[in-house]
């Protein structure tokens, strides 16, 4: 239960980070560490290099852009939870971030890290998808925008390249009505299944390898959720239908 | 890095977890280690005043920051911190294994919500596991700590 051997790098600028990511073989970005550190401790991840971005200055801003809100790579989930700007522009994001783990975890975990990690049961990727947001990825090759629809590729997989740093995630203003509901075994645990409503758009999490958009009239159509000790596929489908009804009751 | 007001040499090895550095290198064994993946909350410390899991940080990451452990809340010979006093009065502990983590989380909770509602209390302690108390006495201790902190 101790991290494997790795070479540690702590760049102080985005350019330096991109140069490291371009030159190092088998490197992982370390942001809040709330997903990566458990993986290292369990030795489920054994990267040769860790590029710790926590020493980069000025990468923790939360600001208004293009009638939405941009959250930079080092903005902690707790800061987003407390942000008045987020509460006024994108209250759906404020509501969603409160469902992520516990405050002590959110004090360190980042919104961008949660999106880059792409856990299928994670709330924030589904929120980004429901709202039609995007992320901005930077590398030595340049900067590009990746729309939420083209970002999530599979379980813990995204279209962010190994040499790219996700510098910010952008969430459009949340339409009304909006809602996020989930069911988990214990408070603060990952959800068994969850739904996000943004206006007429519905996104689901915890029921497919990635967050998915669905039809509110028949939300469970075509889904084949996984089975584990906590829930059967049938139960997950039942939750999706029940939570969708609740989200669209308003 | 500064730990409980004193400067310490940084760790030799980058893969040293902050929890292990505190316990094995600095000798501050009040920070407990249960799960090493962020779930139990026993290893919670304050980083620049906000509670975080020390098992999910590398010790090198704390360099240049202020770390407070359970030992730093009430140095030897001084009265207990309000949260410690409240846990003592309300029987908020039995075996004590979870206690340092609870106390540090509650210090953070009260900094965020000085007059917490019952819901905020449950929310604030939900990330810490206790196998002994059944949590009722811990909830009482949080309410008492809020009173004592006034
Ligand atoms: C007890 C516990 C409960 C949790 N419960 C939930 C929950 O209910 N819902 C939920 O969604 N999450 C939950 N989490 C995970 C938490 O939200 C993490 O904070 C988040 O998933 C990862 O963010 P991070 O900043 O900690 O990233 P890290 O752990 O540092 O990194 C995670 C991954 O993303 C990559 N990465 C991070 N930032 C960037 C970047 N800027 N550019 C490129 N790649 C990057 C890393 O290389 C790594 O592969 C929980 C965690 C714990 C410990
Ligand atoms: S030892 Fe850190 S949370 Fe369990
Ligand atoms: S007092 Fe024993 S685990 Fe909490």
Short mmCIF file of N, CA and C in Angstrom, two decimals, chain B residues 9-138:
data_model
loop_
_atom_site.label_atom_id
_atom_site.label_comp_id
_atom_site.label_asym_id
_atom_site.label_seq_id
_atom_site.Cartn_x
_atom_site.Cartn_y
_atom_site.Cartn_z
N UNK B 9 12.98 19.06 8.01
CA UNK B 9 13.65 18.74 6.75
C UNK B 9 12.68 18.02 5.83
N UNK B 10 12.79 18.28 4.53
CA UNK B 10 11.92 17.57 3.60
C UNK B 10 12.28 16.08 3.55
N UNK B 11 11.36 15.27 3.05
CA UNK B 11 11.62 13.83 2.98
C UNK B 11 12.74 13.53 1.97
N UNK B 12 13.44 12.43 2.17
CA UNK B 12 14.50 12.00 1.27
C UNK B 12 13.91 11.47 -0.03
N UNK B 13 12.79 10.77 0.09
CA UNK B 13 12.25 10.02 -1.04
C UNK B 13 10.93 10.63 -1.50
N UNK B 14 10.82 10.92 -2.79
CA UNK B 14 9.60 11.56 -3.30
C UNK B 14 8.36 10.69 -3.12
N UNK B 15 8.54 9.36 -3.02
CA UNK B 15 7.32 8.55 -2.91
C UNK B 15 6.83 8.38 -1.48
N UNK B 16 7.49 9.04 -0.51
CA UNK B 16 7.02 9.01 0.87
C UNK B 16 5.66 9.68 0.97
N UNK B 17 4.66 8.98 1.48
CA UNK B 17 3.36 9.61 1.69
C UNK B 17 3.48 10.59 2.85
N UNK B 18 2.67 11.64 2.83
CA UNK B 18 2.71 12.60 3.93
C UNK B 18 2.36 11.90 5.25
N UNK B 19 1.40 10.98 5.22
CA UNK B 19 1.01 10.26 6.44
C UNK B 19 2.21 9.50 7.03
N UNK B 20 2.97 8.81 6.17
CA UNK B 20 4.13 8.04 6.65
C UNK B 20 5.26 8.95 7.10
N UNK B 21 5.41 10.06 6.38
CA UNK B 21 6.45 11.03 6.77
C UNK B 21 6.16 11.55 8.18
N UNK B 22 4.90 11.92 8.43
CA UNK B 22 4.54 12.44 9.75
C UNK B 22 4.78 11.39 10.83
N UNK B 23 4.37 10.16 10.55
CA UNK B 23 4.45 9.11 11.58
C UNK B 23 5.88 8.59 11.77
N UNK B 24 6.53 8.24 10.64
CA UNK B 24 7.81 7.53 10.76
C UNK B 24 9.01 8.46 10.79
N UNK B 25 8.95 9.55 10.04
CA UNK B 25 10.13 10.42 9.97
C UNK B 25 10.09 11.51 11.04
N UNK B 26 8.91 12.04 11.31
CA UNK B 26 8.81 13.12 12.29
C UNK B 26 8.40 12.58 13.67
N UNK B 27 7.83 11.37 13.70
CA UNK B 27 7.46 10.78 14.98
C UNK B 27 6.13 11.27 15.52
N UNK B 28 5.32 11.88 14.66
CA UNK B 28 4.00 12.34 15.10
C UNK B 28 2.98 11.24 14.80
N UNK B 29 2.85 10.30 15.75
CA UNK B 29 2.04 9.11 15.50
C UNK B 29 0.56 9.32 15.81
N UNK B 30 0.18 10.55 16.14
CA UNK B 30 -1.23 10.84 16.38
C UNK B 30 -2.05 10.75 15.10
N UNK B 31 -1.43 11.01 13.97
CA UNK B 31 -2.11 10.85 12.68
C UNK B 31 -2.18 9.37 12.37
N UNK B 32 -3.38 8.83 12.33
CA UNK B 32 -3.53 7.39 12.14
C UNK B 32 -3.71 7.03 10.67
N UNK B 33 -3.40 5.77 10.37
CA UNK B 33 -3.51 5.29 8.99
C UNK B 33 -4.39 4.05 8.99
N UNK B 34 -5.49 4.12 8.24
CA UNK B 34 -6.39 2.98 8.19
C UNK B 34 -6.39 2.31 6.83
N UNK B 35 -6.72 3.08 5.80
CA UNK B 35 -7.01 2.45 4.51
C UNK B 35 -6.02 2.83 3.41
N UNK B 36 -5.39 3.97 3.54
CA UNK B 36 -4.49 4.51 2.51
C UNK B 36 -5.14 4.64 1.14
N UNK B 37 -6.45 4.83 1.09
CA UNK B 37 -7.03 5.26 -0.19
C UNK B 37 -8.14 6.28 -0.02
N UNK B 38 -8.09 7.01 1.07
CA UNK B 38 -8.95 8.18 1.20
C UNK B 38 -10.32 7.92 1.80
N UNK B 39 -10.61 6.66 2.16
CA UNK B 39 -11.98 6.31 2.53
C UNK B 39 -12.27 6.43 4.03
N UNK B 40 -11.28 6.10 4.88
CA UNK B 40 -11.60 6.02 6.31
C UNK B 40 -11.52 7.36 7.04
N UNK B 41 -10.65 8.25 6.57
CA UNK B 41 -10.55 9.57 7.19
C UNK B 41 -9.62 9.66 8.39
N UNK B 42 -9.03 8.54 8.83
CA UNK B 42 -8.19 8.54 10.03
C UNK B 42 -6.96 9.45 9.91
N UNK B 43 -6.48 9.62 8.68
CA UNK B 43 -5.21 10.32 8.46
C UNK B 43 -5.40 11.81 8.21
N UNK B 44 -6.62 12.32 8.43
CA UNK B 44 -6.91 13.72 8.10
C UNK B 44 -6.06 14.69 8.92
N UNK B 45 -5.45 15.64 8.22
CA UNK B 45 -4.64 16.68 8.86
C UNK B 45 -5.09 18.02 8.27
N UNK B 46 -4.54 19.12 8.78
CA UNK B 46 -4.86 20.42 8.17
C UNK B 46 -3.68 20.86 7.31
N UNK B 47 -3.98 21.25 6.08
CA UNK B 47 -2.97 21.82 5.19
C UNK B 47 -3.38 23.28 4.99
N UNK B 48 -2.54 24.18 5.45
CA UNK B 48 -2.88 25.61 5.45
C UNK B 48 -4.28 25.83 6.05
N UNK B 49 -4.59 25.09 7.09
CA UNK B 49 -5.84 25.29 7.82
C UNK B 49 -7.05 24.51 7.34
N UNK B 50 -6.96 23.87 6.17
CA UNK B 50 -8.11 23.13 5.64
C UNK B 50 -7.83 21.63 5.73
N UNK B 51 -8.82 20.84 6.17
CA UNK B 51 -8.57 19.41 6.32
C UNK B 51 -8.38 18.69 4.98
N UNK B 52 -7.37 17.83 4.93
CA UNK B 52 -7.11 16.99 3.74
C UNK B 52 -6.61 15.63 4.22
N UNK B 53 -6.66 14.67 3.31
CA UNK B 53 -6.16 13.32 3.63
C UNK B 53 -4.64 13.29 3.46
N UNK B 54 -3.92 12.94 4.53
CA UNK B 54 -2.46 12.89 4.40
C UNK B 54 -1.99 11.64 3.67
N UNK B 55 -2.87 10.62 3.54
CA UNK B 55 -2.47 9.41 2.81
C UNK B 55 -2.57 9.61 1.31
N UNK B 56 -3.20 10.71 0.87
CA UNK B 56 -3.35 10.97 -0.56
C UNK B 56 -2.48 12.14 -1.00
N UNK B 57 -1.45 12.42 -0.20
CA UNK B 57 -0.49 13.46 -0.59
C UNK B 57 0.91 12.90 -0.43
N UNK B 58 1.79 13.32 -1.31
CA UNK B 58 3.20 13.01 -1.13
C UNK B 58 3.76 14.04 -0.15
N UNK B 59 4.67 13.59 0.69
CA UNK B 59 5.23 14.53 1.67
C UNK B 59 5.89 15.73 0.97
N UNK B 60 6.55 15.50 -0.16
CA UNK B 60 7.21 16.62 -0.87
C UNK B 60 6.21 17.71 -1.26
N UNK B 61 4.96 17.32 -1.45
CA UNK B 61 3.95 18.31 -1.85
C UNK B 61 3.64 19.30 -0.73
N UNK B 62 3.95 18.93 0.51
CA UNK B 62 3.63 19.82 1.63
C UNK B 62 4.73 20.85 1.86
N UNK B 63 5.84 20.72 1.14
CA UNK B 63 6.93 21.70 1.31
C UNK B 63 6.43 23.10 1.02
N UNK B 64 6.80 24.03 1.91
CA UNK B 64 6.36 25.41 1.73
C UNK B 64 4.96 25.65 2.26
N UNK B 65 4.34 24.63 2.80
CA UNK B 65 3.00 24.78 3.35
C UNK B 65 3.01 24.54 4.87
N UNK B 66 1.89 24.90 5.47
CA UNK B 66 1.73 24.78 6.92
C UNK B 66 0.90 23.54 7.22
N UNK B 67 1.48 22.58 7.93
CA UNK B 67 0.76 21.35 8.27
C UNK B 67 0.41 21.38 9.76
N UNK B 68 -0.83 21.05 10.08
CA UNK B 68 -1.20 20.90 11.49
C UNK B 68 -1.71 19.50 11.73
N UNK B 69 -1.15 18.82 12.72
CA UNK B 69 -1.63 17.48 13.06
C UNK B 69 -2.35 17.58 14.40
N UNK B 70 -2.93 16.46 14.82
CA UNK B 70 -3.66 16.44 16.09
C UNK B 70 -2.77 16.93 17.24
N UNK B 71 -1.47 16.64 17.16
CA UNK B 71 -0.55 17.06 18.24
C UNK B 71 -0.44 18.58 18.31
N UNK B 72 -0.71 19.24 17.17
CA UNK B 72 -0.53 20.69 17.12
C UNK B 72 -1.73 21.47 17.62
N UNK B 73 -2.87 20.79 17.84
CA UNK B 73 -4.07 21.53 18.25
C UNK B 73 -3.92 22.06 19.67
N UNK B 74 -3.35 21.24 20.54
CA UNK B 74 -3.14 21.66 21.93
C UNK B 74 -1.79 21.14 22.36
N UNK B 75 -0.76 21.96 22.24
CA UNK B 75 0.58 21.51 22.65
C UNK B 75 0.59 21.07 24.11
N UNK B 76 1.55 20.21 24.46
CA UNK B 76 1.66 19.67 25.83
C UNK B 76 1.56 20.79 26.87
N UNK B 77 0.77 20.53 27.89
CA UNK B 77 0.67 21.49 29.00
C UNK B 77 -0.38 22.57 28.79
N UNK B 78 -0.91 22.64 27.57
CA UNK B 78 -1.96 23.64 27.33
C UNK B 78 -3.34 22.97 27.37
N UNK B 79 -4.40 23.76 27.65
CA UNK B 79 -5.74 23.16 27.68
C UNK B 79 -6.10 22.55 26.33
N UNK B 80 -7.01 21.58 26.36
CA UNK B 80 -7.43 20.94 25.11
C UNK B 80 -8.08 21.96 24.18
N UNK B 81 -7.98 21.71 22.88
CA UNK B 81 -8.72 22.48 21.87
C UNK B 81 -10.21 22.22 22.08
N UNK B 82 -11.06 23.18 21.73
CA UNK B 82 -12.50 23.05 21.96
C UNK B 82 -13.06 21.75 21.40
N UNK B 83 -12.58 21.34 20.23
CA UNK B 83 -13.11 20.10 19.62
C UNK B 83 -12.67 18.88 20.43
N UNK B 84 -11.43 18.88 20.90
CA UNK B 84 -10.96 17.76 21.73
C UNK B 84 -11.75 17.71 23.03
N UNK B 85 -11.93 18.88 23.65
CA UNK B 85 -12.68 18.97 24.91
C UNK B 85 -14.10 18.43 24.73
N UNK B 86 -14.71 18.78 23.61
CA UNK B 86 -16.09 18.34 23.35
C UNK B 86 -16.15 16.83 23.15
N UNK B 87 -15.19 16.25 22.44
CA UNK B 87 -15.17 14.79 22.27
C UNK B 87 -15.00 14.11 23.63
N UNK B 88 -14.18 14.69 24.48
CA UNK B 88 -13.95 14.16 25.82
C UNK B 88 -15.25 14.21 26.64
N UNK B 89 -15.90 15.37 26.64
CA UNK B 89 -17.12 15.54 27.45
C UNK B 89 -18.27 14.66 26.96
N UNK B 90 -18.39 14.50 25.65
CA UNK B 90 -19.56 13.82 25.07
C UNK B 90 -19.29 12.34 24.77
N UNK B 91 -18.18 11.81 25.21
CA UNK B 91 -17.82 10.41 24.91
C UNK B 91 -17.80 10.18 23.40
N UNK B 92 -17.20 11.10 22.69
CA UNK B 92 -17.13 10.99 21.24
C UNK B 92 -16.11 9.97 20.77
N UNK B 93 -15.52 9.21 21.69
CA UNK B 93 -14.57 8.18 21.28
C UNK B 93 -14.64 6.97 22.20
N UNK B 94 -14.31 5.82 21.63
CA UNK B 94 -14.17 4.61 22.45
C UNK B 94 -12.75 4.09 22.29
N UNK B 95 -12.47 3.37 21.19
CA UNK B 95 -11.09 2.88 21.04
C UNK B 95 -10.14 4.01 20.67
N UNK B 96 -10.66 5.05 20.02
CA UNK B 96 -9.84 6.20 19.72
C UNK B 96 -9.11 6.16 18.38
N UNK B 97 -9.23 5.05 17.66
CA UNK B 97 -8.46 4.96 16.41
C UNK B 97 -8.88 6.02 15.40
N UNK B 98 -10.19 6.26 15.32
CA UNK B 98 -10.70 7.21 14.32
C UNK B 98 -10.58 8.65 14.77
N UNK B 99 -10.35 8.84 16.08
CA UNK B 99 -10.54 10.15 16.70
C UNK B 99 -9.69 11.30 16.12
N UNK B 100 -8.39 11.09 15.91
CA UNK B 100 -7.62 12.23 15.36
C UNK B 100 -8.20 12.72 14.04
N UNK B 101 -8.62 11.79 13.19
CA UNK B 101 -9.19 12.17 11.89
C UNK B 101 -10.51 12.90 12.06
N UNK B 102 -11.35 12.41 12.98
CA UNK B 102 -12.62 13.11 13.23
C UNK B 102 -12.35 14.51 13.74
N UNK B 103 -11.46 14.63 14.71
CA UNK B 103 -11.21 15.94 15.32
C UNK B 103 -10.74 16.93 14.25
N UNK B 104 -9.81 16.49 13.38
CA UNK B 104 -9.31 17.42 12.36
C UNK B 104 -10.41 17.78 11.36
N UNK B 105 -11.25 16.81 11.00
CA UNK B 105 -12.36 17.11 10.07
C UNK B 105 -13.34 18.09 10.70
N UNK B 106 -13.60 17.91 12.00
CA UNK B 106 -14.56 18.78 12.68
C UNK B 106 -13.99 20.20 12.84
N UNK B 107 -12.67 20.30 13.05
CA UNK B 107 -12.06 21.64 13.08
C UNK B 107 -12.35 22.34 11.75
N UNK B 108 -12.21 21.61 10.65
CA UNK B 108 -12.50 22.17 9.32
C UNK B 108 -13.97 22.50 9.16
N UNK B 109 -14.82 21.60 9.62
CA UNK B 109 -16.27 21.81 9.52
C UNK B 109 -16.69 23.09 10.26
N UNK B 110 -16.16 23.28 11.46
CA UNK B 110 -16.56 24.46 12.24
C UNK B 110 -15.98 25.76 11.68
N UNK B 111 -14.85 25.64 10.99
CA UNK B 111 -14.30 26.83 10.34
C UNK B 111 -15.22 27.25 9.20
N UNK B 112 -15.81 26.25 8.52
CA UNK B 112 -16.71 26.52 7.40
C UNK B 112 -18.10 26.91 7.90
N UNK B 113 -18.59 26.21 8.91
CA UNK B 113 -19.93 26.46 9.47
C UNK B 113 -19.81 26.57 10.99
N UNK B 114 -19.60 27.79 11.52
CA UNK B 114 -19.43 27.93 12.99
C UNK B 114 -20.67 27.49 13.77
N UNK B 115 -21.85 27.60 13.14
CA UNK B 115 -23.08 27.15 13.80
C UNK B 115 -23.75 26.10 12.92
N UNK B 116 -23.20 24.91 12.88
CA UNK B 116 -23.68 23.94 11.90
C UNK B 116 -25.08 23.43 12.21
N UNK B 117 -25.88 23.21 11.17
CA UNK B 117 -27.17 22.55 11.33
C UNK B 117 -26.90 21.05 11.44
N UNK B 118 -27.94 20.30 11.83
CA UNK B 118 -27.77 18.83 11.94
C UNK B 118 -27.32 18.25 10.61
N UNK B 119 -27.89 18.80 9.53
CA UNK B 119 -27.54 18.31 8.20
C UNK B 119 -26.07 18.60 7.88
N UNK B 120 -25.64 19.81 8.23
CA UNK B 120 -24.24 20.17 7.98
C UNK B 120 -23.29 19.31 8.82
N UNK B 121 -23.73 18.95 10.02
CA UNK B 121 -22.89 18.08 10.86
C UNK B 121 -22.75 16.71 10.19
N UNK B 122 -23.87 16.14 9.75
CA UNK B 122 -23.81 14.82 9.10
C UNK B 122 -22.94 14.87 7.85
N UNK B 123 -23.14 15.93 7.08
CA UNK B 123 -22.34 16.13 5.87
C UNK B 123 -20.85 16.23 6.23
N UNK B 124 -20.57 16.96 7.29
CA UNK B 124 -19.18 17.23 7.67
C UNK B 124 -18.44 16.03 8.22
N UNK B 125 -19.16 15.07 8.81
CA UNK B 125 -18.46 13.91 9.38
C UNK B 125 -18.65 12.65 8.55
N UNK B 126 -19.39 12.78 7.43
CA UNK B 126 -19.70 11.58 6.62
C UNK B 126 -18.45 10.96 6.01
N UNK B 127 -17.40 11.72 5.87
CA UNK B 127 -16.18 11.18 5.26
C UNK B 127 -15.27 10.47 6.25
N UNK B 128 -15.70 10.32 7.48
CA UNK B 128 -14.88 9.62 8.48
C UNK B 128 -15.62 8.41 8.99
N UNK B 129 -14.91 7.30 9.11
CA UNK B 129 -15.55 6.08 9.59
C UNK B 129 -15.18 5.83 11.05
N UNK B 130 -16.18 5.40 11.83
CA UNK B 130 -15.95 4.99 13.21
C UNK B 130 -16.63 3.64 13.40
N UNK B 131 -15.88 2.65 13.90
CA UNK B 131 -16.47 1.32 14.09
C UNK B 131 -16.98 1.12 15.51
N UNK B 132 -16.80 2.08 16.40
CA UNK B 132 -17.18 1.87 17.79
C UNK B 132 -18.44 2.64 18.20
N UNK B 133 -18.45 3.94 17.98
CA UNK B 133 -19.43 4.77 18.69
C UNK B 133 -20.85 4.72 18.13
N UNK B 134 -21.01 4.40 16.86
CA UNK B 134 -22.34 4.51 16.27
C UNK B 134 -22.67 5.96 15.92
N UNK B 135 -21.71 6.84 16.07
CA UNK B 135 -21.77 8.23 15.60
C UNK B 135 -22.63 9.19 16.43
N UNK B 136 -23.59 8.68 17.22
CA UNK B 136 -24.48 9.59 17.95
C UNK B 136 -23.69 10.51 18.88
N UNK B 137 -22.72 9.92 19.60
CA UNK B 137 -21.95 10.73 20.55
C UNK B 137 -21.02 11.69 19.79
N UNK B 138 -20.63 11.30 18.59
CA UNK B 138 -19.77 12.20 17.79
C UNK B 138 -20.57 13.41 17.33
#
